[in-house]
mmCIF file of C-alpha atoms and ligand atoms in Angstrom:
data_model
loop_
_atom_site.group_PDB
_atom_site.id
_atom_site.type_symbol
_atom_site.label_atom_id
_atom_site.label_comp_id
_atom_site.label_asym_id
_atom_site.label_seq_id
_atom_site.Cartn_x
_atom_site.Cartn_y
_atom_site.Cartn_z
ATOM 1 C CA MET A 1 -6.522 -2.426 -22.528
ATOM 2 C CA GLY A 2 -8.072 0.534 -21.194
ATOM 3 C CA ALA A 3 -9.096 2.823 -23.391
ATOM 4 C CA PRO A 4 -6.322 4.307 -26.759
ATOM 5 C CA SER A 5 -8.862 7.014 -27.794
ATOM 6 C CA ARG A 6 -8.608 8.784 -24.536
ATOM 7 C CA THR A 7 -7.247 12.130 -24.331
ATOM 8 C CA VAL A 8 -4.048 13.103 -22.316
ATOM 9 C CA GLU A 9 -6.146 15.994 -20.373
ATOM 10 C CA GLU A 10 -9.065 13.151 -20.246
ATOM 11 C CA LYS A 11 -7.217 11.112 -18.975
ATOM 12 C CA LEU A 12 -4.410 13.508 -16.282
ATOM 13 C CA ALA A 13 -8.044 13.464 -15.498
ATOM 14 C CA LEU A 14 -8.902 9.726 -14.808
ATOM 15 C CA ILE A 15 -4.914 9.573 -12.984
ATOM 16 C CA LYS A 16 -5.678 12.646 -10.464
ATOM 17 C CA LYS A 17 -8.657 11.900 -9.015
ATOM 18 C CA ASN A 18 -9.482 11.300 -5.943
ATOM 19 C CA LEU A 19 -5.333 12.528 -5.414
ATOM 20 C CA VAL A 20 -4.643 15.058 -2.166
ATOM 21 C CA GLU A 21 -0.912 15.152 -3.652
ATOM 22 C CA THR A 22 0.828 14.691 -6.667
ATOM 23 C CA LEU A 23 4.572 15.470 -6.572
ATOM 24 C CA GLU A 24 5.624 14.857 -9.843
ATOM 25 C CA GLY A 25 9.455 13.649 -11.237
ATOM 26 C CA GLU A 26 12.267 13.925 -13.593
ATOM 27 C CA LYS A 27 9.350 13.183 -16.048
ATOM 28 C CA THR A 28 6.564 14.985 -15.775
ATOM 29 C CA LEU A 29 3.365 12.914 -16.045
ATOM 30 C CA ARG A 30 1.962 15.296 -18.379
ATOM 31 C CA GLU A 31 5.721 14.174 -20.044
ATOM 32 C CA VAL A 32 4.036 10.811 -20.421
ATOM 33 C CA LEU A 33 1.353 10.357 -21.517
ATOM 34 C CA GLU A 34 2.193 12.791 -24.545
ATOM 35 C CA GLN A 35 4.486 10.112 -25.162
ATOM 36 C CA ARG A 36 3.929 7.008 -24.039
ATOM 37 C CA GLU A 37 1.170 4.491 -21.884
ATOM 38 C CA LEU A 38 1.931 5.150 -18.040
ATOM 39 C CA THR A 39 3.349 2.333 -15.578
ATOM 40 C CA VAL A 40 2.557 2.508 -11.757
ATOM 41 C CA TYR A 41 2.274 0.439 -8.955
ATOM 42 C CA TRP A 42 0.238 0.308 -6.022
ATOM 43 C CA GLY A 43 2.785 -1.998 -2.424
ATOM 44 C CA THR A 44 1.452 -3.480 0.743
ATOM 45 C CA ALA A 45 2.802 -5.857 3.107
ATOM 46 C CA PRO A 46 0.880 -8.240 3.873
ATOM 47 C CA THR A 47 1.039 -7.594 7.249
ATOM 48 C CA GLY A 48 -2.309 -7.642 9.771
ATOM 49 C CA LYS A 49 -6.094 -9.083 8.014
ATOM 50 C CA PRO A 50 -7.067 -6.277 4.466
ATOM 51 C CA HIS A 51 -9.966 -4.879 6.111
ATOM 52 C CA ILE A 52 -13.003 -1.999 4.267
ATOM 53 C CA ALA A 53 -10.292 0.452 3.619
ATOM 54 C CA TYR A 54 -8.033 -1.465 1.637
ATOM 55 C CA PHE A 55 -10.831 0.225 -0.263
ATOM 56 C CA VAL A 56 -9.112 2.937 -1.576
ATOM 57 C CA PRO A 57 -6.774 2.175 -3.406
ATOM 58 C CA MET A 58 -8.279 -0.368 -5.208
ATOM 59 C CA CYS A 59 -10.749 2.423 -6.681
ATOM 60 C CA LYS A 60 -7.611 4.244 -7.761
ATOM 61 C CA LEU A 61 -6.129 0.809 -9.815
ATOM 62 C CA ALA A 62 -9.117 1.361 -11.501
ATOM 63 C CA ASP A 63 -8.450 4.289 -12.392
ATOM 64 C CA PHE A 64 -4.875 3.911 -13.578
ATOM 65 C CA LEU A 65 -6.617 1.160 -15.808
ATOM 66 C CA GLU A 66 -9.073 3.290 -16.445
ATOM 67 C CA ALA A 67 -7.085 6.182 -18.193
ATOM 68 C CA GLY A 68 -4.720 3.290 -20.458
ATOM 69 C CA CYS A 69 -2.209 3.261 -17.263
ATOM 70 C CA ARG A 70 0.472 -0.268 -17.112
ATOM 71 C CA VAL A 71 -0.131 -1.491 -13.534
ATOM 72 C CA LYS A 72 1.703 -3.439 -11.075
ATOM 73 C CA VAL A 73 0.615 -4.287 -8.005
ATOM 74 C CA LEU A 74 3.083 -5.466 -5.817
ATOM 75 C CA ILE A 75 2.984 -7.903 -2.445
ATOM 76 C CA ALA A 76 6.024 -7.076 -0.396
ATOM 77 C CA ASP A 77 6.665 -10.134 1.408
ATOM 78 C CA LEU A 78 10.053 -9.072 2.128
ATOM 79 C CA HIS A 79 8.468 -6.189 3.956
ATOM 80 C CA ALA A 80 6.805 -7.194 6.006
ATOM 81 C CA TYR A 81 9.107 -9.297 7.567
ATOM 82 C CA LEU A 82 10.953 -5.958 8.112
ATOM 83 C CA ASP A 83 8.603 -4.664 9.651
ATOM 84 C CA ASP A 84 7.583 -7.464 12.054
ATOM 85 C CA GLN A 85 9.520 -8.659 14.294
ATOM 86 C CA LYS A 86 7.518 -11.442 15.552
ATOM 87 C CA SER A 87 6.845 -14.037 12.694
ATOM 88 C CA PRO A 88 7.724 -16.787 11.295
ATOM 89 C CA TRP A 89 9.073 -16.352 7.170
ATOM 90 C CA GLU A 90 6.501 -19.410 6.508
ATOM 91 C CA LYS A 91 3.607 -17.307 8.496
ATOM 92 C CA LEU A 92 4.139 -13.986 6.102
ATOM 93 C CA GLU A 93 4.186 -16.383 3.133
ATOM 94 C CA HIS A 94 1.072 -17.187 4.323
ATOM 95 C CA ARG A 95 -0.563 -13.740 4.213
ATOM 96 C CA ALA A 96 1.822 -12.710 1.348
ATOM 97 C CA LYS A 97 -1.126 -15.726 -0.684
ATOM 98 C CA TYR A 98 -3.903 -14.225 1.483
ATOM 99 C CA TYR A 99 -3.688 -10.868 0.240
ATOM 100 C CA GLU A 100 -2.811 -11.233 -3.298
ATOM 101 C CA THR A 101 -6.142 -13.654 -3.255
ATOM 102 C CA ALA A 102 -8.419 -11.307 -0.864
ATOM 103 C CA ILE A 103 -6.752 -8.576 -3.033
ATOM 104 C CA LYS A 104 -7.605 -9.951 -6.513
ATOM 105 C CA ALA A 105 -11.478 -11.165 -4.914
ATOM 106 C CA MET A 106 -11.603 -7.376 -3.573
ATOM 107 C CA LEU A 107 -10.703 -5.705 -7.486
ATOM 108 C CA THR A 108 -13.224 -8.352 -9.748
ATOM 109 C CA SER A 109 -15.910 -7.617 -6.617
ATOM 110 C CA ILE A 110 -15.652 -3.346 -7.742
ATOM 111 C CA GLY A 111 -15.590 -5.194 -11.585
ATOM 112 C CA VAL A 112 -11.874 -4.254 -11.996
ATOM 113 C CA GLN A 113 -10.494 -6.919 -14.737
ATOM 114 C CA ILE A 114 -7.526 -8.670 -12.217
ATOM 115 C CA ASP A 115 -6.212 -9.941 -15.775
ATOM 116 C CA LYS A 116 -5.364 -6.304 -16.674
ATOM 117 C CA LEU A 117 -2.703 -6.042 -14.368
ATOM 118 C CA GLU A 118 0.553 -7.727 -12.904
ATOM 119 C CA PHE A 119 1.128 -9.256 -9.452
ATOM 120 C CA VAL A 120 4.534 -9.134 -8.568
ATOM 121 C CA ARG A 121 5.872 -10.808 -5.130
ATOM 122 C CA GLY A 122 8.517 -8.737 -3.651
ATOM 123 C CA THR A 123 11.221 -11.316 -2.763
ATOM 124 C CA ASP A 124 10.714 -12.944 -6.432
ATOM 125 C CA PHE A 125 13.238 -10.137 -7.188
ATOM 126 C CA GLN A 126 14.964 -7.514 -4.207
ATOM 127 C CA LEU A 127 16.871 -11.364 -3.515
ATOM 128 C CA SER A 128 18.812 -10.584 -6.586
ATOM 129 C CA LYS A 129 22.761 -9.644 -5.857
ATOM 130 C CA GLU A 130 22.139 -6.251 -7.847
ATOM 131 C CA TYR A 131 18.931 -5.668 -5.956
ATOM 132 C CA THR A 132 21.183 -6.638 -3.216
ATOM 133 C CA LEU A 133 25.026 -4.488 -3.870
ATOM 134 C CA ASP A 134 21.448 -1.469 -4.428
ATOM 135 C CA VAL A 135 20.635 -1.460 -0.594
ATOM 136 C CA TYR A 136 24.062 -1.609 0.472
ATOM 137 C CA LYS A 137 24.855 1.367 -1.600
ATOM 138 C CA LEU A 138 22.222 2.736 -1.195
ATOM 139 C CA HIS A 139 22.325 2.902 2.575
ATOM 140 C CA SER A 140 26.475 4.362 2.351
ATOM 141 C CA HIS A 141 23.632 7.897 1.530
ATOM 142 C CA VAL A 142 21.645 7.646 3.975
ATOM 143 C CA THR A 143 22.079 8.618 7.819
ATOM 144 C CA LEU A 144 20.540 6.607 10.573
ATOM 145 C CA GLU A 145 18.027 9.880 11.238
ATOM 146 C CA ASN A 146 16.822 10.053 7.901
ATOM 147 C CA ALA A 147 16.166 6.692 8.126
ATOM 148 C CA LYS A 148 14.386 6.049 11.038
ATOM 149 C CA LYS A 149 12.046 10.076 10.116
ATOM 150 C CA ALA A 150 11.283 8.368 6.828
ATOM 151 C CA GLY A 151 9.536 5.482 8.039
ATOM 152 C CA THR A 152 7.686 6.902 11.253
ATOM 153 C CA ASP A 153 4.111 6.068 10.034
ATOM 154 C CA VAL A 154 4.441 3.242 7.785
ATOM 155 C CA VAL A 155 6.930 0.875 10.042
ATOM 156 C CA LYS A 156 6.269 0.087 13.331
ATOM 157 C CA GLN A 157 7.403 2.605 15.674
ATOM 158 C CA THR A 158 9.156 1.593 18.486
ATOM 159 C CA GLU A 159 12.183 2.449 21.781
ATOM 160 C CA SER A 160 14.269 1.550 19.416
ATOM 161 C CA PRO A 161 14.919 0.744 16.222
ATOM 162 C CA LYS A 162 15.988 -2.764 14.478
ATOM 163 C CA ILE A 163 17.696 -2.659 12.152
ATOM 164 C CA ASN A 164 15.226 -4.396 9.890
ATOM 165 C CA SER A 165 12.838 -0.936 10.358
ATOM 166 C CA LEU A 166 15.411 1.216 8.817
ATOM 167 C CA LEU A 167 16.277 -1.119 5.331
ATOM 168 C CA TYR A 168 12.283 -0.775 4.919
ATOM 169 C CA PRO A 169 11.527 2.823 2.887
ATOM 170 C CA GLY A 170 15.683 2.242 1.331
ATOM 171 C CA LEU A 171 14.069 -1.267 0.312
ATOM 172 C CA GLN A 172 11.015 0.641 -0.743
ATOM 173 C CA ALA A 173 12.520 3.348 -3.095
ATOM 174 C CA LEU A 174 14.229 0.660 -5.203
ATOM 175 C CA ASP A 175 11.396 -1.135 -5.337
ATOM 176 C CA GLU A 176 11.048 1.916 -8.039
ATOM 177 C CA GLN A 177 13.950 1.275 -10.242
ATOM 178 C CA TYR A 178 13.460 -2.405 -10.545
ATOM 179 C CA LEU A 179 9.596 -2.945 -10.796
ATOM 180 C CA ASP A 180 10.929 -0.313 -13.836
ATOM 181 C CA VAL A 181 7.265 1.986 -13.367
ATOM 182 C CA ASP A 182 6.661 5.780 -14.094
ATOM 183 C CA ALA A 183 4.718 6.683 -10.504
ATOM 184 C CA GLN A 184 4.403 5.436 -7.937
ATOM 185 C CA TYR A 185 1.350 5.406 -6.181
ATOM 186 C CA GLY A 186 0.085 5.187 -1.713
ATOM 187 C CA GLY A 187 -1.293 6.795 1.093
ATOM 188 C CA LEU A 188 -0.893 9.667 2.514
ATOM 189 C CA ASP A 189 0.861 7.982 5.175
ATOM 190 C CA GLN A 190 3.836 6.576 2.259
ATOM 191 C CA ARG A 191 4.247 10.395 1.608
ATOM 192 C CA LYS A 192 7.587 10.785 4.018
ATOM 193 C CA ILE A 193 8.962 7.290 2.411
ATOM 194 C CA PHE A 194 8.328 8.898 -1.614
ATOM 195 C CA VAL A 195 9.459 12.125 -0.439
ATOM 196 C CA TYR A 196 13.156 9.470 0.820
ATOM 197 C CA ALA A 197 13.090 8.269 -2.602
ATOM 198 C CA ARG A 198 13.408 11.251 -4.817
ATOM 199 C CA GLU A 199 16.002 12.359 -2.360
ATOM 200 C CA VAL A 200 17.549 8.631 -2.801
ATOM 201 C CA MET A 201 17.328 8.171 -6.088
ATOM 202 C CA PRO A 202 18.966 9.983 -8.463
ATOM 203 C CA LYS A 203 22.344 9.617 -6.251
ATOM 204 C CA LEU A 204 22.274 6.176 -7.250
ATOM 205 C CA GLY A 205 21.983 7.462 -10.710
ATOM 206 C CA TYR A 206 17.940 6.446 -10.586
ATOM 207 C CA LYS A 207 15.484 8.679 -11.665
ATOM 208 C CA LYS A 208 13.366 10.205 -9.127
ATOM 209 C CA ARG A 209 9.830 9.519 -9.343
ATOM 210 C CA ILE A 210 6.160 10.835 -10.303
ATOM 211 C CA HIS A 211 4.247 9.738 -6.973
ATOM 212 C CA PHE A 212 0.245 9.508 -6.176
ATOM 213 C CA MET A 213 -0.777 9.881 -3.336
ATOM 214 C CA THR A 214 -5.030 9.245 -1.916
ATOM 215 C CA PRO A 215 -6.160 10.660 1.986
ATOM 216 C CA MET A 216 -6.043 8.726 4.935
ATOM 217 C CA VAL A 217 -10.108 8.127 5.430
ATOM 218 C CA PRO A 218 -11.073 7.930 9.046
ATOM 219 C CA GLY A 219 -12.462 4.947 10.564
ATOM 220 C CA LEU A 220 -15.925 4.238 11.665
ATOM 221 C CA GLN A 221 -14.618 5.990 14.743
ATOM 222 C CA GLY A 222 -13.924 8.477 13.368
ATOM 223 C CA ASP A 223 -9.434 7.826 13.714
ATOM 224 C CA LYS A 224 -7.457 6.587 11.531
ATOM 225 C CA MET A 225 -8.987 2.944 10.475
ATOM 226 C CA SER A 226 -6.325 0.435 10.739
ATOM 227 C CA ALA A 227 -5.896 -3.182 10.897
ATOM 228 C CA SER A 228 -5.516 -2.633 14.331
ATOM 229 C CA LYS A 229 -8.654 -1.321 16.048
ATOM 230 C CA GLU A 230 -11.345 -4.213 15.851
ATOM 231 C CA GLU A 231 -14.649 -1.687 16.666
ATOM 232 C CA SER A 232 -13.056 0.472 14.117
ATOM 233 C CA LYS A 233 -12.293 -2.032 11.461
ATOM 234 C CA ILE A 234 -14.406 -4.569 8.685
ATOM 235 C CA ASP A 235 -12.038 -7.104 8.105
ATOM 236 C CA LEU A 236 -13.513 -8.393 4.246
ATOM 237 C CA LEU A 237 -14.937 -11.623 5.801
ATOM 238 C CA ASP A 238 -16.749 -10.211 8.352
ATOM 239 C CA SER A 239 -20.595 -11.366 8.060
ATOM 240 C CA GLN A 240 -23.691 -9.303 7.055
ATOM 241 C CA GLU A 241 -24.819 -9.024 10.679
ATOM 242 C CA ASP A 242 -20.451 -7.955 11.731
ATOM 243 C CA VAL A 243 -21.393 -4.964 9.035
ATOM 244 C CA LYS A 244 -25.060 -3.960 10.131
ATOM 245 C CA LYS A 245 -23.776 -4.319 13.821
ATOM 246 C CA LYS A 246 -20.696 -2.024 13.000
ATOM 247 C CA LEU A 247 -22.224 0.862 11.429
ATOM 248 C CA LYS A 248 -24.394 1.000 13.841
ATOM 249 C CA ALA A 249 -21.599 1.388 16.503
ATOM 250 C CA ALA A 250 -20.180 3.698 13.727
ATOM 251 C CA PHE A 251 -19.223 8.033 15.124
ATOM 252 C CA CYS A 252 -21.961 9.321 12.533
ATOM 253 C CA GLU A 253 -22.704 13.161 14.865
ATOM 254 C CA GLU A 254 -25.816 14.707 13.049
ATOM 255 C CA GLY A 255 -24.515 17.091 10.183
ATOM 256 C CA LYS A 256 -21.079 16.563 10.598
ATOM 257 C CA VAL A 257 -19.577 16.223 8.678
ATOM 258 C CA GLU A 258 -15.016 16.318 9.828
ATOM 259 C CA GLY A 259 -14.046 12.802 11.375
ATOM 260 C CA ASN A 260 -16.866 11.054 9.688
ATOM 261 C CA GLY A 261 -15.418 7.774 8.893
ATOM 262 C CA VAL A 262 -19.297 6.832 7.109
ATOM 263 C CA LEU A 263 -18.327 9.916 4.758
ATOM 264 C CA ALA A 264 -15.489 9.205 3.873
ATOM 265 C CA PHE A 265 -16.182 5.426 2.987
ATOM 266 C CA CYS A 266 -19.335 6.971 0.365
ATOM 267 C CA GLU A 267 -17.302 9.895 -0.997
ATOM 268 C CA ARG A 268 -13.965 7.215 -1.553
ATOM 269 C CA VAL A 269 -15.433 3.826 -2.211
ATOM 270 C CA LEU A 270 -19.004 4.418 -2.897
ATOM 271 C CA PHE A 271 -19.145 6.618 -5.388
ATOM 272 C CA PRO A 272 -16.824 5.987 -6.790
ATOM 273 C CA LEU A 273 -18.171 2.852 -7.534
ATOM 274 C CA ARG A 274 -21.479 3.190 -7.692
ATOM 275 C CA LYS A 275 -22.337 4.958 -11.375
ATOM 276 C CA ASP A 276 -26.222 4.436 -10.851
ATOM 277 C CA GLY A 277 -26.777 6.652 -8.454
ATOM 278 C CA PHE A 278 -26.446 6.193 -4.935
ATOM 279 C CA VAL A 279 -30.629 6.073 -2.917
ATOM 280 C CA ILE A 280 -31.322 5.931 0.503
ATOM 281 C CA LYS A 281 -34.103 4.563 1.499
ATOM 282 C CA ARG A 282 -35.806 5.516 4.842
ATOM 283 C CA GLU A 283 -38.602 4.839 6.905
ATOM 284 C CA GLU A 284 -41.493 6.097 6.066
ATOM 285 C CA LYS A 285 -41.957 8.632 8.670
ATOM 286 C CA HIS A 286 -38.929 10.217 8.132
ATOM 287 C CA GLY A 287 -39.941 11.164 4.478
ATOM 288 C CA TRP A 288 -39.152 9.366 0.698
ATOM 289 C CA ASP A 289 -36.343 7.716 -0.255
ATOM 290 C CA LEU A 290 -33.716 10.405 -1.109
ATOM 291 C CA THR A 291 -31.621 10.057 -4.940
ATOM 292 C CA PHE A 292 -27.258 11.494 -4.795
ATOM 293 C CA ASP A 293 -25.614 11.190 -7.873
ATOM 294 C CA THR A 294 -22.612 12.705 -7.289
ATOM 295 C CA TYR A 295 -21.089 12.883 -3.450
ATOM 296 C CA ALA A 296 -21.455 16.863 -2.753
ATOM 297 C CA GLU A 297 -24.984 16.441 -2.846
ATOM 298 C CA LEU A 298 -25.014 14.123 -0.158
ATOM 299 C CA GLN A 299 -22.806 15.476 1.846
ATOM 300 C CA GLU A 300 -24.748 18.913 1.729
ATOM 301 C CA SER A 301 -27.424 17.724 2.429
ATOM 302 C CA PHE A 302 -25.820 15.619 5.114
ATOM 303 C CA GLU A 303 -25.157 19.020 6.838
ATOM 304 C CA LYS A 304 -28.190 20.361 6.312
ATOM 305 C CA LYS A 305 -29.904 17.208 8.510
ATOM 306 C CA GLU A 306 -31.981 15.880 5.767
ATOM 307 C CA VAL A 307 -30.340 12.810 6.454
ATOM 308 C CA HIS A 308 -30.347 10.925 9.309
ATOM 309 C CA PRO A 309 -27.260 9.117 10.549
ATOM 310 C CA VAL A 310 -29.525 5.894 11.102
ATOM 311 C CA ASP A 311 -30.429 5.918 7.495
ATOM 312 C CA LEU A 312 -27.004 6.405 6.044
ATOM 313 C CA LYS A 313 -25.756 3.759 7.904
ATOM 314 C CA ASN A 314 -28.288 1.645 7.066
ATOM 315 C CA CYS A 315 -27.865 2.292 3.256
ATOM 316 C CA VAL A 316 -23.713 2.252 3.635
ATOM 317 C CA ALA A 317 -23.884 -1.276 5.134
ATOM 318 C CA GLY A 318 -26.929 -2.738 2.447
ATOM 319 C CA TYR A 319 -24.462 -1.197 -0.549
ATOM 320 C CA LEU A 320 -20.618 -2.606 1.473
ATOM 321 C CA ASN A 321 -22.183 -6.206 2.294
ATOM 322 C CA GLU A 322 -23.303 -6.090 -1.682
ATOM 323 C CA LEU A 323 -19.235 -5.900 -2.608
ATOM 324 C CA LEU A 324 -18.771 -7.937 0.310
ATOM 325 C CA GLU A 325 -20.743 -11.141 -0.567
ATOM 326 C CA PRO A 326 -18.675 -12.045 -3.964
ATOM 327 C CA ILE A 327 -14.966 -12.058 -0.995
ATOM 328 C CA ARG A 328 -17.073 -13.865 1.683
ATOM 329 C CA ALA A 329 -17.806 -16.740 -1.712
ATOM 330 C CA GLU A 330 -14.618 -16.219 -2.807
ATOM 331 C CA PHE A 331 -12.803 -17.463 -0.206
ATOM 332 C CA ALA A 332 -15.531 -20.095 0.940
ATOM 333 C CA LYS A 333 -13.725 -21.966 -0.457
ATOM 334 C CA PRO A 334 -12.376 -24.980 0.662
ATOM 335 C CA GLU A 335 -8.663 -23.933 -0.082
ATOM 336 C CA ASN A 336 -9.255 -20.272 0.921
ATOM 337 C CA GLN A 337 -11.103 -21.411 3.841
ATOM 338 C CA LYS A 338 -6.689 -22.982 4.762
ATOM 339 C CA LEU A 339 -5.652 -20.381 3.433
ATOM 340 C CA LEU A 340 -7.375 -17.661 6.172
ATOM 341 C CA ALA A 341 -6.178 -20.750 8.884
ATOM 342 C CA ASN A 342 -2.217 -20.665 7.399
ATOM 343 C CA ALA A 343 -1.993 -17.194 7.492
ATOM 344 C CA TYR A 344 -4.373 -16.374 10.790
ATOM 345 C CA GLY A 345 -4.934 -18.962 12.899
ATOM 346 C CA GLY A 346 -5.693 -18.821 16.100
ATOM 347 C CA GLU A 347 -5.749 -15.118 16.033
ATOM 348 C CA GLU A 348 -9.382 -15.224 13.469
ATOM 349 C CA LYS A 349 -12.453 -16.809 13.646
ATOM 350 C CA LEU A 350 -13.124 -19.087 10.635
ATOM 351 C CA HIS A 351 -16.376 -17.932 9.320
HETATM 352 N N1 LIG B 1 5.328 0.739 2.236
HETATM 353 C C1 LIG B 1 3.298 0.480 1.736
HETATM 354 C C2 LIG B 1 4.082 -1.112 1.763
HETATM 355 C C3 LIG B 1 5.271 -0.864 0.370
HETATM 356 C C4 LIG B 1 6.868 -1.803 0.455
HETATM 357 C C5 LIG B 1 7.094 -2.145 -1.062
HETATM 358 C C6 LIG B 1 6.573 -1.141 -1.548
HETATM 359 O O1 LIG B 1 7.750 -1.072 -2.671
HETATM 360 C C7 LIG B 1 5.458 0.047 -1.787
HETATM 361 C C8 LIG B 1 4.645 -0.740 -0.436
HETATM 362 C C9 LIG B 1 2.712 -0.244 3.045
HETATM 363 O O2 LIG B 1 2.703 1.008 3.906
HETATM 364 O O3 LIG B 1 1.626 -0.657 2.758
#
């Protein structure tokens, strides 16, 4: 897998592409790469429906694979349970299946061969005797405050946190050991959990891992794209028309880059994926079509107001619809329609 002929420098560049931060482990990234292939995992808790911001980690997984890494995807079902105070376990099981299907469809759509990835379900190993004993052991080393702090940006926050939510970060730390990886990758929102893992793992005699983080993508309203904010998220199964409508309503002030979710999506997803140029079609009266080879060029042009928000939005809607089309097709299959209904029935309309 990967390209065995790549130099360490080339691998480093691919692995670090688009990251905001890397925290080195007991063995540094370079040290591992000089000796062998790196194993890295990304975990996701199957809660709300995955939306288009999930393309950011998908692109990163593609980089890891291209660098010749061994990549694991953890469908963290038990974590979903720890973070969800209401849903019965059966519902969460359906959601885990839904996530797995959706993630595979997203990866396939961006051209990643999914047979090169290993999918693991949290409960496949988190209920073993060994793991369970480690859960107790780990929590004998941490205070309530530290456990609570670690989960601040990830775990649902309530005034009186349930014990479940306090266990969440500790289990995420242990996953590094039981998945047998060199590194964990996540969004910047995972940072506190990563730091917690780095502090507590050595206390159990386990290695401090490498941690990779990509920035959070602003939503279409200019805030963090969250599954719970209906207007700011585009669901993977939204229709072509919905995608166009949501983009039309998106916050994208002329000439302004900061907090611009449409531009951020171009930078984080569309540019990494488009090897053949990024073309903004314009109405004749606005001038010729514009082609950009790099995101920096697009940003500059947008800042200079050469690119109008309406033209940018139309262009993004077009590319996004291309990305979503195979995913819609996958979920048009009767078995996946059923899965969708079981996982989110009553909450989502079927397309
Ligand atoms: N904390 C991750 C999910 C996760 C769970 C367990 C892990 O080991 C890794 C990641 C999220 O916010 O979705």
